[in-house]
Amino acid sequence: MDWLERIAKLRQWTRSGTRAPHKPLLLLYALGRFQDGADDGLGYTAVEQDLQRLLTEYGPPHKTTPAYPFHHLVSDGVWEVHTDRGPGSPGSGVRDLRETGATGQLAPDLRAALRREPDLLGRIARLLLDLHFPPSLHSELCEAVGLELEPADAEQLSATRRQRDPRMRELVLTAYEYRCAFCGYDGRIGAVPVGLEAAHVRWRAFGGPDEIENGLCLCSLHHKLFDKGVLGVGDDQRILVSQRFVGHSPVAREHVIALAGRPLVGPQPGARPVAAAHRDWHARQVFHGEPRPVTAA
């Protein structure tokens, strides 16, 4: 059985680029627990809060529940659920999962394969990360689910990562004249830029092309905040800051909150700005809550 192929074909809600990372997040969490030696199942009530935190932090902006993947992942053949009544999930209702003592775990054949093939766990985890999340979030997401992965060599990289256009970074950084589009940071060591990255506005896993109009040159901090939904880009090419972001220090106010309403730095004349379709996708699928109102300086 090709487990990587099965994982790549998880049945998910997909319409107009809608993000539904519920199953991938549950699988990553279960792989982390398996790697840590937990092989006796995950009780829904015991892990519900952990899974809800993952969905809140890495899932779509709208409210959602971990009960959905806990039940529906069974249909993909990689997960099983037992209750006090016996095998089988009682459904996707939170109350039913709680009251029946529902316990889920990786399917027996998958657990056996993970024991036989020591590198399979890492390959599955990297595939899930590449297919459903931007690279800027991979390390912290692994930490959040308790996964420890060995550095991937060239042969282990997924098809998704190999298909990226290697010219994307240089094209985007050149278009923005090697300055962060949010704060203007332009640090270098000699002639080499440091701390500047090419951010995809619409993530590649959701049809985002390797093109200038789908990219922003961002410093490492603002790239992370952009991919976490703290920052966004409005219809008028001005910066959005989520009302959900809280920061009381002068640094947080200066480097995040004060950005609200500022125009983007760049791109240079002749370069294409972020396309409306990609801005709209980010606003619907990544940006959290409502934008902060612009206050007078």
Tab-separated table of C-alpha atoms in Angstrom:
chain	number	residue	atom	x	y	z
A	1	MET	CA	0.000	0.000	0.000
A	2	ASP	CA	1.350	3.440	-0.946
A	3	TRP	CA	0.743	5.445	2.197
A	4	LEU	CA	2.130	8.642	0.711
A	5	GLU	CA	-0.348	8.451	-2.154
A	6	ARG	CA	-3.202	7.834	0.248
A	7	ILE	CA	-2.154	10.746	2.465
A	8	ALA	CA	-1.869	13.009	-0.585
A	9	LYS	CA	-5.462	12.187	-1.541
A	10	LEU	CA	-7.183	12.930	1.764
A	11	ARG	CA	-10.799	13.842	1.095
A	12	GLN	CA	-11.273	17.475	2.075
A	13	TRP	CA	-13.730	20.263	1.502
A	14	THR	CA	-12.432	22.110	-1.544
A	15	ARG	CA	-14.275	24.945	-3.232
A	16	SER	CA	-12.903	28.228	-4.530
A	17	GLY	CA	-9.591	27.685	-2.745
A	18	THR	CA	-11.199	27.129	0.666
A	19	ARG	CA	-8.753	25.981	3.334
A	20	ALA	CA	-9.762	22.883	5.295
A	21	PRO	CA	-6.605	21.648	7.088
A	22	HIS	CA	-8.567	19.768	9.770
A	23	LYS	CA	-7.487	16.261	8.727
A	24	PRO	CA	-3.825	17.186	8.075
A	25	LEU	CA	-3.593	18.816	11.512
A	26	LEU	CA	-5.090	15.776	13.239
A	27	LEU	CA	-2.713	13.475	11.343
A	28	LEU	CA	0.333	15.585	12.215
A	29	TYR	CA	-0.739	15.583	15.868
A	30	ALA	CA	-1.243	11.797	15.817
A	31	LEU	CA	2.163	11.280	14.167
A	32	GLY	CA	3.760	13.396	16.865
A	33	ARG	CA	2.146	11.308	19.585
A	34	PHE	CA	3.100	8.071	17.803
A	35	GLN	CA	6.704	9.230	17.516
A	36	ASP	CA	6.640	9.958	21.244
A	37	GLY	CA	5.567	6.393	21.989
A	38	ALA	CA	1.832	6.914	22.569
A	39	ASP	CA	0.322	3.844	20.896
A	40	ASP	CA	-2.813	3.232	22.948
A	41	GLY	CA	-5.146	5.712	21.246
A	42	LEU	CA	-6.071	9.332	21.733
A	43	GLY	CA	-9.185	9.899	23.800
A	44	TYR	CA	-11.261	12.670	22.252
A	45	THR	CA	-11.862	14.449	25.558
A	46	ALA	CA	-8.144	14.224	26.407
A	47	VAL	CA	-6.926	15.789	23.156
A	48	GLU	CA	-9.853	18.042	22.254
A	49	GLN	CA	-8.253	21.185	23.659
A	50	ASP	CA	-4.918	20.465	21.952
A	51	LEU	CA	-6.644	19.942	18.606
A	52	GLN	CA	-8.783	23.045	19.045
A	53	ARG	CA	-5.675	25.134	19.687
A	54	LEU	CA	-4.095	23.793	16.499
A	55	LEU	CA	-7.205	24.620	14.479
A	56	THR	CA	-7.417	28.077	15.983
A	57	GLU	CA	-3.773	28.844	15.245
A	58	TYR	CA	-3.239	27.064	11.932
A	59	GLY	CA	-6.736	26.537	10.585
A	60	PRO	CA	-9.071	28.813	8.628
A	61	PRO	CA	-10.274	32.110	10.117
A	62	HIS	CA	-13.850	30.897	10.705
A	63	LYS	CA	-14.862	28.951	13.795
A	64	THR	CA	-14.413	25.193	13.505
A	65	THR	CA	-14.256	22.071	15.659
A	66	PRO	CA	-11.859	19.117	16.006
A	67	ALA	CA	-14.843	16.756	16.081
A	68	TYR	CA	-15.052	17.009	12.295
A	69	PRO	CA	-11.663	15.424	11.449
A	70	PHE	CA	-11.822	13.029	14.422
A	71	HIS	CA	-14.864	11.385	12.817
A	72	HIS	CA	-14.372	11.931	9.089
A	73	LEU	CA	-10.705	10.903	8.863
A	74	VAL	CA	-11.886	7.290	9.289
A	75	SER	CA	-13.198	7.316	5.704
A	76	ASP	CA	-9.653	7.885	4.355
A	77	GLY	CA	-8.378	4.561	5.674
A	78	VAL	CA	-5.649	6.053	7.862
A	79	TRP	CA	-7.559	6.469	11.134
A	80	GLU	CA	-9.876	4.428	13.320
A	81	VAL	CA	-12.237	5.290	16.166
A	82	HIS	CA	-13.521	3.115	19.012
A	83	THR	CA	-16.066	4.015	21.694
A	84	ASP	CA	-17.395	2.426	24.876
A	85	ARG	CA	-19.899	0.685	22.582
A	86	GLY	CA	-17.246	-0.882	20.363
A	87	PRO	CA	-15.565	-0.131	17.013
A	88	GLY	CA	-16.786	2.763	14.885
A	89	SER	CA	-17.235	6.482	15.324
A	90	PRO	CA	-20.503	7.762	16.807
A	91	GLY	CA	-20.501	10.690	14.363
A	92	SER	CA	-19.048	14.179	14.115
A	93	GLY	CA	-21.040	15.646	16.999
A	94	VAL	CA	-18.919	16.943	19.868
A	95	ARG	CA	-21.370	15.680	22.465
A	96	ASP	CA	-21.510	12.177	20.955
A	97	LEU	CA	-17.725	11.896	20.856
A	98	ARG	CA	-17.428	13.030	24.459
A	99	GLU	CA	-20.228	10.932	25.943
A	100	THR	CA	-19.254	7.669	24.202
A	101	GLY	CA	-15.612	7.818	25.279
A	102	ALA	CA	-14.448	8.012	21.678
A	103	THR	CA	-10.783	7.135	21.159
A	104	GLY	CA	-8.965	7.509	17.859
A	105	GLN	CA	-5.618	6.295	16.541
A	106	LEU	CA	-3.753	5.705	13.319
A	107	ALA	CA	-5.054	2.688	11.375
A	108	PRO	CA	-3.393	-0.640	12.330
A	109	ASP	CA	-1.800	-1.137	8.888
A	110	LEU	CA	-0.365	2.373	8.985
A	111	ARG	CA	1.055	1.852	12.478
A	112	ALA	CA	2.665	-1.384	11.318
A	113	ALA	CA	4.168	0.362	8.279
A	114	LEU	CA	5.571	3.148	10.461
A	115	ARG	CA	7.315	0.535	12.609
A	116	ARG	CA	8.715	-1.319	9.583
A	117	GLU	CA	9.933	1.797	7.762
A	118	PRO	CA	11.676	4.210	10.137
A	119	ASP	CA	11.718	7.048	7.583
A	120	LEU	CA	8.036	6.773	6.611
A	121	LEU	CA	6.815	8.985	9.456
A	122	GLY	CA	9.052	11.849	8.371
A	123	ARG	CA	8.072	11.463	4.726
A	124	ILE	CA	4.368	11.569	5.581
A	125	ALA	CA	4.822	14.569	7.845
A	126	ARG	CA	6.790	16.498	5.204
A	127	LEU	CA	4.144	15.692	2.596
A	128	LEU	CA	1.364	17.010	4.847
A	129	LEU	CA	3.334	20.160	5.593
A	130	ASP	CA	4.181	20.821	1.942
A	131	LEU	CA	0.642	20.218	0.683
A	132	HIS	CA	-1.249	22.232	3.274
A	133	PHE	CA	0.941	24.895	4.897
A	134	PRO	CA	3.468	27.532	3.763
A	135	PRO	CA	7.157	26.869	4.512
A	136	SER	CA	7.320	29.724	7.020
A	137	LEU	CA	5.071	27.735	9.393
A	138	HIS	CA	6.619	24.271	9.070
A	139	SER	CA	9.112	24.406	11.945
A	140	GLU	CA	6.767	25.909	14.506
A	141	LEU	CA	3.941	23.579	13.475
A	142	CYS	CA	6.209	20.574	14.025
A	143	GLU	CA	7.027	21.931	17.457
A	144	ALA	CA	3.334	22.505	18.193
A	145	VAL	CA	2.445	18.859	17.461
A	146	GLY	CA	5.594	17.414	19.032
A	147	LEU	CA	7.226	16.168	15.831
A	148	GLU	CA	10.998	15.904	15.490
A	149	LEU	CA	12.009	15.565	11.834
A	150	GLU	CA	15.419	14.974	10.355
A	151	PRO	CA	16.522	17.536	7.736
A	152	ALA	CA	15.097	16.480	4.391
A	153	ASP	CA	17.618	15.754	1.682
A	154	ALA	CA	16.913	16.366	-2.000
A	155	GLU	CA	15.515	12.876	-2.626
A	156	GLN	CA	12.929	13.254	0.117
A	157	LEU	CA	11.427	16.549	-0.967
A	158	SER	CA	7.845	16.245	-2.137
A	159	ALA	CA	6.711	16.958	-5.664
A	160	THR	CA	5.072	20.125	-4.362
A	161	ARG	CA	8.374	21.595	-3.177
A	162	ARG	CA	10.307	20.498	-6.275
A	163	GLN	CA	7.836	22.242	-8.579
A	164	ARG	CA	8.478	25.694	-7.118
A	165	ASP	CA	10.013	28.119	-9.567
A	166	PRO	CA	13.533	28.853	-8.262
A	167	ARG	CA	13.359	32.305	-9.874
A	168	MET	CA	10.412	33.400	-7.738
A	169	ARG	CA	12.491	34.757	-4.865
A	170	GLU	CA	14.806	36.824	-7.037
A	171	LEU	CA	11.968	38.217	-9.157
A	172	VAL	CA	9.917	39.289	-6.122
A	173	LEU	CA	12.844	40.766	-4.184
A	174	THR	CA	13.931	42.686	-7.274
A	175	ALA	CA	10.393	43.981	-7.861
A	176	TYR	CA	10.342	45.382	-4.322
A	177	GLU	CA	13.942	46.643	-4.545
A	178	TYR	CA	15.058	44.354	-1.728
A	179	ARG	CA	12.855	46.082	0.845
A	180	CYS	CA	10.154	44.627	3.082
A	181	ALA	CA	6.823	45.727	1.597
A	182	PHE	CA	5.459	46.302	5.115
A	183	CYS	CA	8.265	48.003	7.041
A	184	GLY	CA	10.920	48.885	4.448
A	185	TYR	CA	13.646	46.774	6.096
A	186	ASP	CA	16.540	46.304	3.627
A	187	GLY	CA	19.357	44.647	5.594
A	188	ARG	CA	22.423	43.190	3.871
A	189	ILE	CA	25.733	41.593	4.697
A	190	GLY	CA	27.962	42.997	2.021
A	191	ALA	CA	25.965	42.603	-1.176
A	192	VAL	CA	23.809	39.733	0.167
A	193	PRO	CA	20.326	40.537	1.558
A	194	VAL	CA	19.569	38.977	4.938
A	195	GLY	CA	16.202	38.437	6.591
A	196	LEU	CA	14.241	39.092	3.388
A	197	GLU	CA	11.952	36.468	1.883
A	198	ALA	CA	9.537	36.063	-1.025
A	199	ALA	CA	6.094	35.445	0.468
A	200	HIS	CA	3.273	33.859	-1.528
A	201	VAL	CA	0.025	35.751	-0.980
A	202	ARG	CA	-2.139	32.858	-2.175
A	203	TRP	CA	-0.399	29.727	-0.917
A	204	ARG	CA	0.960	27.363	-3.562
A	205	ALA	CA	-1.041	24.464	-2.106
A	206	PHE	CA	-4.181	26.398	-3.019
A	207	GLY	CA	-3.317	27.356	-6.568
A	208	GLY	CA	-1.015	30.285	-5.869
A	209	PRO	CA	1.324	30.801	-8.830
A	210	ASP	CA	5.044	31.611	-8.703
A	211	GLU	CA	4.470	35.073	-10.152
A	212	ILE	CA	5.261	38.604	-9.040
A	213	GLU	CA	1.578	39.532	-8.666
A	214	ASN	CA	1.248	36.703	-6.104
A	215	GLY	CA	4.334	37.706	-4.158
A	216	LEU	CA	5.550	40.166	-1.571
A	217	CYS	CA	9.080	40.855	-0.413
A	218	LEU	CA	8.822	40.636	3.388
A	219	CYS	CA	11.231	40.552	6.293
A	220	SER	CA	11.207	37.315	8.289
A	221	LEU	CA	8.997	38.754	11.056
A	222	HIS	CA	6.343	40.171	8.765
A	223	HIS	CA	6.388	37.074	6.552
A	224	LYS	CA	5.509	34.940	9.565
A	225	LEU	CA	2.789	37.360	10.705
A	226	PHE	CA	1.384	37.505	7.159
A	227	ASP	CA	1.147	33.712	6.934
A	228	LYS	CA	-0.413	33.552	10.415
A	229	GLY	CA	-3.172	35.984	9.426
A	230	VAL	CA	-2.044	38.874	11.629
A	231	LEU	CA	-1.272	41.036	8.592
A	232	GLY	CA	-2.953	41.371	5.213
A	233	VAL	CA	-3.251	43.594	2.160
A	234	GLY	CA	-6.386	45.619	1.444
A	235	ASP	CA	-8.023	46.513	-1.849
A	236	ASP	CA	-6.156	49.812	-1.913
A	237	GLN	CA	-2.743	48.138	-1.504
A	238	ARG	CA	-2.615	49.251	2.121
A	239	ILE	CA	-1.628	47.107	5.079
A	240	LEU	CA	-4.272	45.402	7.214
A	241	VAL	CA	-3.636	44.503	10.859
A	242	SER	CA	-5.984	42.070	12.587
A	243	GLN	CA	-7.958	43.334	15.574
A	244	ARG	CA	-7.216	39.986	17.202
A	245	PHE	CA	-3.532	40.827	17.474
A	246	VAL	CA	-2.566	41.973	20.964
A	247	GLY	CA	0.762	43.572	21.791
A	248	HIS	CA	1.438	46.107	24.538
A	249	SER	CA	5.162	46.661	24.177
A	250	PRO	CA	6.542	49.613	22.216
A	251	VAL	CA	8.105	47.105	19.809
A	252	ALA	CA	4.750	45.402	19.095
A	253	ARG	CA	3.056	48.752	18.582
A	254	GLU	CA	5.790	50.080	16.305
A	255	HIS	CA	6.399	46.968	14.212
A	256	VAL	CA	2.839	45.644	13.934
A	257	ILE	CA	-0.026	47.806	15.169
A	258	ALA	CA	1.315	51.029	13.656
A	259	LEU	CA	1.372	49.395	10.204
A	260	ALA	CA	-2.433	49.558	9.927
A	261	GLY	CA	-3.422	51.626	6.922
A	262	ARG	CA	0.091	52.259	5.636
A	263	PRO	CA	0.650	51.854	1.892
A	264	LEU	CA	2.854	48.985	0.772
A	265	VAL	CA	6.489	49.802	0.134
A	266	GLY	CA	6.724	49.016	-3.598
A	267	PRO	CA	6.667	47.433	-6.015
A	268	GLN	CA	8.852	49.591	-8.214
A	269	PRO	CA	7.323	51.227	-11.309
A	270	GLY	CA	6.684	48.702	-14.045
A	271	ALA	CA	6.352	45.730	-11.672
A	272	ARG	CA	2.903	44.228	-11.171
A	273	PRO	CA	1.342	44.765	-7.724
A	274	VAL	CA	-0.458	41.991	-5.842
A	275	ALA	CA	-3.432	40.834	-7.913
A	276	ALA	CA	-6.912	41.356	-6.469
A	277	ALA	CA	-7.779	37.644	-6.705
A	278	HIS	CA	-4.804	36.692	-4.535
A	279	ARG	CA	-5.463	39.492	-2.015
A	280	ASP	CA	-9.074	38.335	-1.741
A	281	TRP	CA	-8.056	34.712	-1.156
A	282	HIS	CA	-5.681	35.712	1.649
A	283	ALA	CA	-8.354	37.927	3.217
A	284	ARG	CA	-10.894	35.075	3.220
A	285	GLN	CA	-8.683	32.098	4.041
A	286	VAL	CA	-5.796	33.399	6.163
A	287	PHE	CA	-6.426	36.856	7.651
A	288	HIS	CA	-8.005	36.594	11.106
A	289	GLY	CA	-10.945	38.719	12.180
A	290	GLU	CA	-11.566	42.290	11.166
A	291	PRO	CA	-8.837	44.826	10.329
A	292	ARG	CA	-7.925	47.428	12.903
A	293	PRO	CA	-9.259	50.878	12.159
A	294	VAL	CA	-6.668	53.373	11.039
A	295	THR	CA	-5.930	55.905	13.763
A	296	ALA	CA	-4.471	59.357	13.261
A	297	ALA	CA	-0.783	59.633	14.045
